[in-house]
Each structure stands twice: as structure tokens, then as C-alpha cells.
Short mmCIF file of C-alpha atoms in Angstrom, two decimals:
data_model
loop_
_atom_site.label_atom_id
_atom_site.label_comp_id
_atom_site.label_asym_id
_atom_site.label_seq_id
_atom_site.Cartn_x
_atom_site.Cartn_y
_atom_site.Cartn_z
CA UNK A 1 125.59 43.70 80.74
CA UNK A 2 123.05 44.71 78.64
CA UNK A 3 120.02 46.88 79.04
CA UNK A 4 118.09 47.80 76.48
CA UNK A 5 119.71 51.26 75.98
CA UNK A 6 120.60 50.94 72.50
CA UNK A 7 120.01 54.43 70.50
CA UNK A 8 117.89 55.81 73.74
CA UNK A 9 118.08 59.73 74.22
CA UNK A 10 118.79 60.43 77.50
CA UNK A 11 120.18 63.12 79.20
CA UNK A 12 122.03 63.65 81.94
CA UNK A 13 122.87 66.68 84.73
CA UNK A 14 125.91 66.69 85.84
CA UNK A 15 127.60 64.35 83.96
CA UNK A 16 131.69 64.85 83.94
CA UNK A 17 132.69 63.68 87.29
CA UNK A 18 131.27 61.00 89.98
CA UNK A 19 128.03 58.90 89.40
CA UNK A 20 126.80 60.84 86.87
CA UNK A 21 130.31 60.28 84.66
CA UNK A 22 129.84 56.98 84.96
CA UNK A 23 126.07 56.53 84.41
CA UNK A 24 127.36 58.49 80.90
CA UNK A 25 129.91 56.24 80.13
CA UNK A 26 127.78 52.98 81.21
CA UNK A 27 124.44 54.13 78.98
CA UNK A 28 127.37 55.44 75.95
CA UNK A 29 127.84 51.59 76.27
CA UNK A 30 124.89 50.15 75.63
CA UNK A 31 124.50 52.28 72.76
CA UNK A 32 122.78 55.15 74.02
CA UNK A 33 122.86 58.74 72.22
CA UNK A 34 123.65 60.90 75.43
CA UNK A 35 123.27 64.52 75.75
CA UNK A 36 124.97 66.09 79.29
CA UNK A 37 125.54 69.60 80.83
CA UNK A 38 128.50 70.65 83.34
CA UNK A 39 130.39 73.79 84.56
CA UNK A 40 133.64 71.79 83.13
CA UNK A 41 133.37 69.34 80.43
CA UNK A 42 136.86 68.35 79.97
CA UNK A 43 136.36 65.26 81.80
CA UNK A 44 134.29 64.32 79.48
CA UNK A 45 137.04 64.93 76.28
CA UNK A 46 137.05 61.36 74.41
CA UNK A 47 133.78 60.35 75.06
CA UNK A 48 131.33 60.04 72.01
CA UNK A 49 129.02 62.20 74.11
CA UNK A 50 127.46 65.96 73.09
CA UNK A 51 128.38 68.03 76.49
CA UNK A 52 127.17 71.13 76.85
CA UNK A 53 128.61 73.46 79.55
CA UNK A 54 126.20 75.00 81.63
CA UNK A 55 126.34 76.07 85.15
CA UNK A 56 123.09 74.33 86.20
CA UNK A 57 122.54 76.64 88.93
CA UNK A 58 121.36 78.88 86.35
CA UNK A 59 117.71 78.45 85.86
CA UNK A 60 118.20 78.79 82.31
CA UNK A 61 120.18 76.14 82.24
CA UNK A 62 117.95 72.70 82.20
CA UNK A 63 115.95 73.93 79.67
CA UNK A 64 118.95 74.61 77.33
CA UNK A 65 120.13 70.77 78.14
CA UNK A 66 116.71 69.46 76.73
CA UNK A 67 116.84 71.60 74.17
CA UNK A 68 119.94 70.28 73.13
CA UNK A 69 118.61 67.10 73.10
CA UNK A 70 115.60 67.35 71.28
CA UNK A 71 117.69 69.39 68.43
CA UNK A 72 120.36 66.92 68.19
CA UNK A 73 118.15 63.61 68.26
CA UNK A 74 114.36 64.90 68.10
CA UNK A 75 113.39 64.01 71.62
CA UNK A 76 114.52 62.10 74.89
CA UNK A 77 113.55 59.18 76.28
CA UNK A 78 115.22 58.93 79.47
CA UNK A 79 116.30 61.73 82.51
CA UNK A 80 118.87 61.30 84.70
CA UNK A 81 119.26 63.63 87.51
CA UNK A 82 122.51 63.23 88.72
CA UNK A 83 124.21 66.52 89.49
CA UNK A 84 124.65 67.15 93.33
CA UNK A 85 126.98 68.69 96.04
CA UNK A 86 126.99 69.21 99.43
CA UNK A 87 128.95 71.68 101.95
CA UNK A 88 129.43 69.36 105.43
CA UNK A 89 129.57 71.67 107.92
CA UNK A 90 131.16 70.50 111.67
CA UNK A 91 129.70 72.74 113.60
CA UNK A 92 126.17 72.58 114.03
CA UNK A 93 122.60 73.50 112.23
CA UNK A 94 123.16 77.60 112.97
CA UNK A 95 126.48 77.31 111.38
CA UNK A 96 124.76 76.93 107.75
CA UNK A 97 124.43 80.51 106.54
CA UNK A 98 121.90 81.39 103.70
CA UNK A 99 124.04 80.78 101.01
CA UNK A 100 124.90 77.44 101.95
CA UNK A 101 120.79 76.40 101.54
CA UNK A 102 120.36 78.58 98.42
CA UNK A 103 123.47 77.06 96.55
CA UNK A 104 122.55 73.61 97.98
CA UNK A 105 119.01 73.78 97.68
CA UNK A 106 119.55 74.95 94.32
CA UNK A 107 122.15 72.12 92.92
CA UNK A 108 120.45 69.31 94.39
CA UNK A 109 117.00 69.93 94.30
CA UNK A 110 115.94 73.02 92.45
CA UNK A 111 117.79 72.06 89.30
CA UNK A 112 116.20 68.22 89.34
CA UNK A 113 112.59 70.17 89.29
CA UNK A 114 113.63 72.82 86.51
CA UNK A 115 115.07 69.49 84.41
CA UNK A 116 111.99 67.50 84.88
CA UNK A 117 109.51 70.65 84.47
CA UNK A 118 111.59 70.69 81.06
CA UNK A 119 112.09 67.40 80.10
CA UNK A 120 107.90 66.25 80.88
CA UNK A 121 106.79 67.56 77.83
CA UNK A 122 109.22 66.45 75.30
CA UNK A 123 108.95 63.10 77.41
CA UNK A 124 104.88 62.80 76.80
CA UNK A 125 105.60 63.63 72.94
CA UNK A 126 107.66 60.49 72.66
CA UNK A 127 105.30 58.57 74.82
CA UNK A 128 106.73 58.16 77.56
CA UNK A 129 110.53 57.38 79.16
CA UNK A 130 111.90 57.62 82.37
CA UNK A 131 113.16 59.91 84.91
CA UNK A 132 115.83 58.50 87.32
CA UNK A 133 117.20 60.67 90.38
CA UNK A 134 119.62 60.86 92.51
CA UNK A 135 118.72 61.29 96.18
CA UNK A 136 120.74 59.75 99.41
CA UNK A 137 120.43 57.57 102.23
CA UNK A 138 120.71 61.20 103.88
CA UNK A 139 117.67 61.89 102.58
CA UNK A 140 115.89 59.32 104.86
CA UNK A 141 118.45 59.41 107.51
CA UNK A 142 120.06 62.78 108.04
CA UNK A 143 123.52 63.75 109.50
CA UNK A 144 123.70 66.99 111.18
CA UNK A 145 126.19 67.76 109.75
CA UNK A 146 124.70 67.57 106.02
CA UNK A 147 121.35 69.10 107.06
CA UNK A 148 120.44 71.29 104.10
CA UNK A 149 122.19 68.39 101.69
CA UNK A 150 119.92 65.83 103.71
CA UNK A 151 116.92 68.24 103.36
CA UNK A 152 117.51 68.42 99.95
CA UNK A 153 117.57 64.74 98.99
CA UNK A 154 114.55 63.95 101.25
CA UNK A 155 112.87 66.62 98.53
CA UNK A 156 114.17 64.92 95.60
CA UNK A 157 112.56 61.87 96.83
CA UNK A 158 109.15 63.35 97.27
CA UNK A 159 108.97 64.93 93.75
CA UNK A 160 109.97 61.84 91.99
CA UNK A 161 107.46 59.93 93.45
CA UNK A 162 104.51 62.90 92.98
CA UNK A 163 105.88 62.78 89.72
CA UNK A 164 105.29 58.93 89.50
CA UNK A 165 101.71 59.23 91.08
CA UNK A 166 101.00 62.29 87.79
CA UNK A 167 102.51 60.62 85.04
CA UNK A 168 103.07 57.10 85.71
CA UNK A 169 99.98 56.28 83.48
CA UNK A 170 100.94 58.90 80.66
CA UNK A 171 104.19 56.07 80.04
CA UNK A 172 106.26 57.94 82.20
CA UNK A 173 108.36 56.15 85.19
CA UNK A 174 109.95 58.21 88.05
CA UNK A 175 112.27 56.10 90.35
CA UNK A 176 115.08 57.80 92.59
CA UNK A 177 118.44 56.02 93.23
CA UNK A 178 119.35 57.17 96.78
CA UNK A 179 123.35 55.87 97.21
CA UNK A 180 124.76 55.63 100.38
CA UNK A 181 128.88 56.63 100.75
CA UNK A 182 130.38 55.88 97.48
CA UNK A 183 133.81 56.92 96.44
CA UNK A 184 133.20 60.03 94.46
CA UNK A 185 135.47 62.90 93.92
CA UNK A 186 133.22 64.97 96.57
CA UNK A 187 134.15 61.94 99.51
CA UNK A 188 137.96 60.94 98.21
CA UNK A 189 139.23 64.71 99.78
CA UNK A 190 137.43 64.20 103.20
CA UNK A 191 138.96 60.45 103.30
CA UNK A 192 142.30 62.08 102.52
CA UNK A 193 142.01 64.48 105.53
CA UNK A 194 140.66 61.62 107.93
CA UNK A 195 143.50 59.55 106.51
CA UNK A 196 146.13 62.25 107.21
CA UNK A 197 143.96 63.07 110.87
CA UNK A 198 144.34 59.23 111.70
CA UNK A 199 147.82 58.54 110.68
CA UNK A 200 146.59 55.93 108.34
CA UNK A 201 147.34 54.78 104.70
CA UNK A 202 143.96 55.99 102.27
CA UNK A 203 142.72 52.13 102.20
CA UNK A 204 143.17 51.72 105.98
CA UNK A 205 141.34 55.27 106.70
CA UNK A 206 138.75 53.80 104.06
CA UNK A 207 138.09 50.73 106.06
CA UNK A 208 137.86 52.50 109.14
CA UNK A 209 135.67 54.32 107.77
CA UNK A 210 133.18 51.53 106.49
CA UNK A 211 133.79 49.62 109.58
CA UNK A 212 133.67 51.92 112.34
CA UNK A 213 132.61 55.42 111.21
CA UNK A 214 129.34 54.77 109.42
CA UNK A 215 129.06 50.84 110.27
CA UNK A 216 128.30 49.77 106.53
CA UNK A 217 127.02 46.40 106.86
CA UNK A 218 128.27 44.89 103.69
CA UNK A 219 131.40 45.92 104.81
CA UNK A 220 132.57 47.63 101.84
CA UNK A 221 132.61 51.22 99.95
CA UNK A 222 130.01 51.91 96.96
CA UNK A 223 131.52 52.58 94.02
CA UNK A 224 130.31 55.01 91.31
CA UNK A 225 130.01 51.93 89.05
CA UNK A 226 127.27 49.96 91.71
CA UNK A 227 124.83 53.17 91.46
CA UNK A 228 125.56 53.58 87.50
CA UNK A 229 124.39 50.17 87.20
CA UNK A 230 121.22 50.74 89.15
CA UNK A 231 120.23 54.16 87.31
CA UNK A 232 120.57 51.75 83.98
CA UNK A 233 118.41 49.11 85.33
CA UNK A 234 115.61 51.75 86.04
CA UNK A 235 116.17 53.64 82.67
CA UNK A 236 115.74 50.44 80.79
CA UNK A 237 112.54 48.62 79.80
CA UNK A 238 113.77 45.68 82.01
CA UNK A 239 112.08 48.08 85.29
CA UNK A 240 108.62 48.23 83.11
CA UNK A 241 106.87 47.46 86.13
CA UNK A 242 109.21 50.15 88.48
CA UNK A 243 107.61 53.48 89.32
CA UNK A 244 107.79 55.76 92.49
CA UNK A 245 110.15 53.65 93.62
CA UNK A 246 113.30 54.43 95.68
CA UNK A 247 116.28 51.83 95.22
CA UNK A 248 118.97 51.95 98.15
CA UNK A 249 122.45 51.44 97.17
CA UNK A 250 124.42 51.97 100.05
CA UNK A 251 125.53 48.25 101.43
CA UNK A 252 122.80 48.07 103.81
CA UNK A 253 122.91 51.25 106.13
CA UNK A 254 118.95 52.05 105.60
CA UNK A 255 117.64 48.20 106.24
CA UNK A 256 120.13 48.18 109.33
CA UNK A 257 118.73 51.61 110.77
#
């Protein structure tokens, strides 16, 4: 597939494990210079990509991942806010102690504002780009369970598109990519426990899942690949005409709600 990517700057949060590892590896392939940031980057040994480890908690952190970027290619064109994490908790709203919203809070949404606030200038100095994040079908349809995650995503949504309505006619695009389950690292341990729970092999639990726990109604798992492929498509000059716009990939749970 091809997109348009070749010798784009982009960066990306987050990028040695899940989606965002494979957003790297699919934009590496169309001949994209990529600049990431993670806590580990051995994942990421192999791949013709400059990693920079960086807890992106740190508020520091975002603005040393651009400016990475610009000194290593003079600029970015495209922003990828991938890196996430969530804490399920199974026993109610009160359960979730302060920590649990300042760490979440913080990974999800805190570090996708401190990227763009650092990434929108070096953005309008090229002329434009785009800015693609990650937010969740939680984010428009919560779980209880993933309250401050859900909470978190609904707030990713609502920057990117202020950020669309601001500088959608300075040349940059803000879409958001909101995935439903997809089998990341962060979901393969819960299957494994509800596989182990249910007496079940990991495919069976996984189709018990899809079928009967969260009624997906394409009747499949996502798979990191089906949201990389999306992010792409709204990086690339083929979504010219896409801004402030959330794409769902999550087999149909929104449109069925």
C-alpha cells in the first residue's frame, strides 16, 4: 500500500510496543524518516528508526522528542500521538485513587497536549502537516471500569478537533483514530487471565470475547495493523480534505450503540 509517506518527518509517542510500533514500522515503509520516544526502546532494535528514550510522563519529555526531530531532519511534518495506558479497575468509580487519574490523565492525555503544544510551531514553519491521535471507542462510550482511561480519551478527542477548528486553515490537519479492542500487549494479559478464568484455549477465550463479552459486530478482533493503516491514511496527503475528524476502528461497536 502506498501513501505518500516517502521522506515525511513524523514523529511518534510511544512507539516500541502496540499501535504505535506498528504505525512506526508501517510509515518506516513507505519511506518515512521517523523520530520516536519510549521508556524502553529495545523493541525497537533493528528498525531504521532514531528512538529516543524518554519517560513521556515527564513534561520535559515531548519537547525533547521534537527537538530531536527538527535536529535530525530540520522539521516534522506529521504527529502521531500514540502512547497510552490504562489501569481497569473491577471495583467501582471510588476504587480509582489519585494516582491512578494523575498517571492516566497524564499518559493519555496530558502528554498528547505537551506533544502538540510542541510540535505546532515547528509544524506552521514547514507549512503545515498533520497531527493524528489516538483516542478510543471508550472515549464516546465509557466502561466503568476504565473511567479515568475513558475520561481521558473523550479529552483527546476534544483537543484534536479544537485543534482542527485553530489550525486547520494554517495547513494543519488534526484527526483522532479512536480503536476499539485490538490485540495489543496491554489486552493479550487480561485475555490470558479470562482464558485461564474460563477454562478455554487463548483463541476460544478471544472469540468469546468478541462474540459475547463486548458483542463486536464484525465479529472479529482489531489488530494493531487495521489502526496503523488508518493513522497512515490520515497522515498522508490522500486525507487532504480530512480535518477534525474522528475515524472508528473498532468492527462496528460505536455505529451498533
Amino acid at each position: 500500500m502506498e501513501f505518500g509517506l516517502n521522506d515525511k518527518v513524523a514523529i511518534v509517542t510511544g512507539g516500541a510496543s502496540g499501535i504505535a510500533k506498528a504505525t512506526v514500522e508501517t510509515f518506516l515503509g513507505e519511506g518515512a524518516k521517523v523520530v520516536t520516544a519510549d521508556r524502553d526502546i529495545g523493541p525497537l532494535a533493528g528498525l531504521e528508526v532514531e528512538a529516543v528514550e524518554l519517560d513521556l510522563l515527564d513534561p520535559a519529555s515531548p519537547q525533547k522528542l521534537v527537538d530531536r526531530a527538527v535536529e535530525l531532519h530540520g522539521g516534522i511534518d506529521i504527529v502521531v500521538n500514540a502512547v497510552g495506558g490504562l489501569i481497569p479497575k473491577t471495583n467501582g468509580f471510588t476504587a480509582i485513587t489519585e494516582e491512578d487519574w494523575d498517571w492516566t490523565l497524564g499518559l493519555n492525555l496530558r502528554c498528547m497536549i505537551r506533544t502538540c503544544r510542541a510540535a505546532i510551531p515547528v509544524l506552521l514553519e514547514r507549512g503545515g502537516g498533520a497531527i493524528v491521535s489516538i483516542a478510543s471507542d471508550q472515549g464516546r462510550q465509557p466502561d466503568p471500569i476504565f473511567a479515568e482511561y475513558a475520561a481521558a480519551k473523550a479529552g483527546v478527542l476534544s483537543v484534536s478537533k479544537t485543534l482542527s477548528l485553530e489550525y486547520s486553515g494554517r495547513g494543519i490537519r488534526s484527526n483522532a483514530v479512536s480503536p476499539g479492542p485490538t490485540l495489543t500487549p496491554g489486552l493479550r494479559g487480561p485475555l490470558a487471565e479470562m482464558a485461564k478464568e474460563w477454562g478455554l484455549s487463548t483463541d476460544a477465550a478471544i472469540d468469546k470475547f468478541v462474540k459475547e463479552i463486548r458483542q463486536i459486530p464484525i465479529g472479529r478482533i482489531g489488530e494493531v495493523q487495521d489502526i496503523a493503516n488508518v493513522i497512515a491514511f490520515l497522515a498522508s496527503d490522500l486525507a487532504a480534505n480530512v480535518t477534525g475528524s474522528e475515524y472508528c476502528s473498532d468492527g462496528g461497536i460505536i455505529v451498533a450503540a
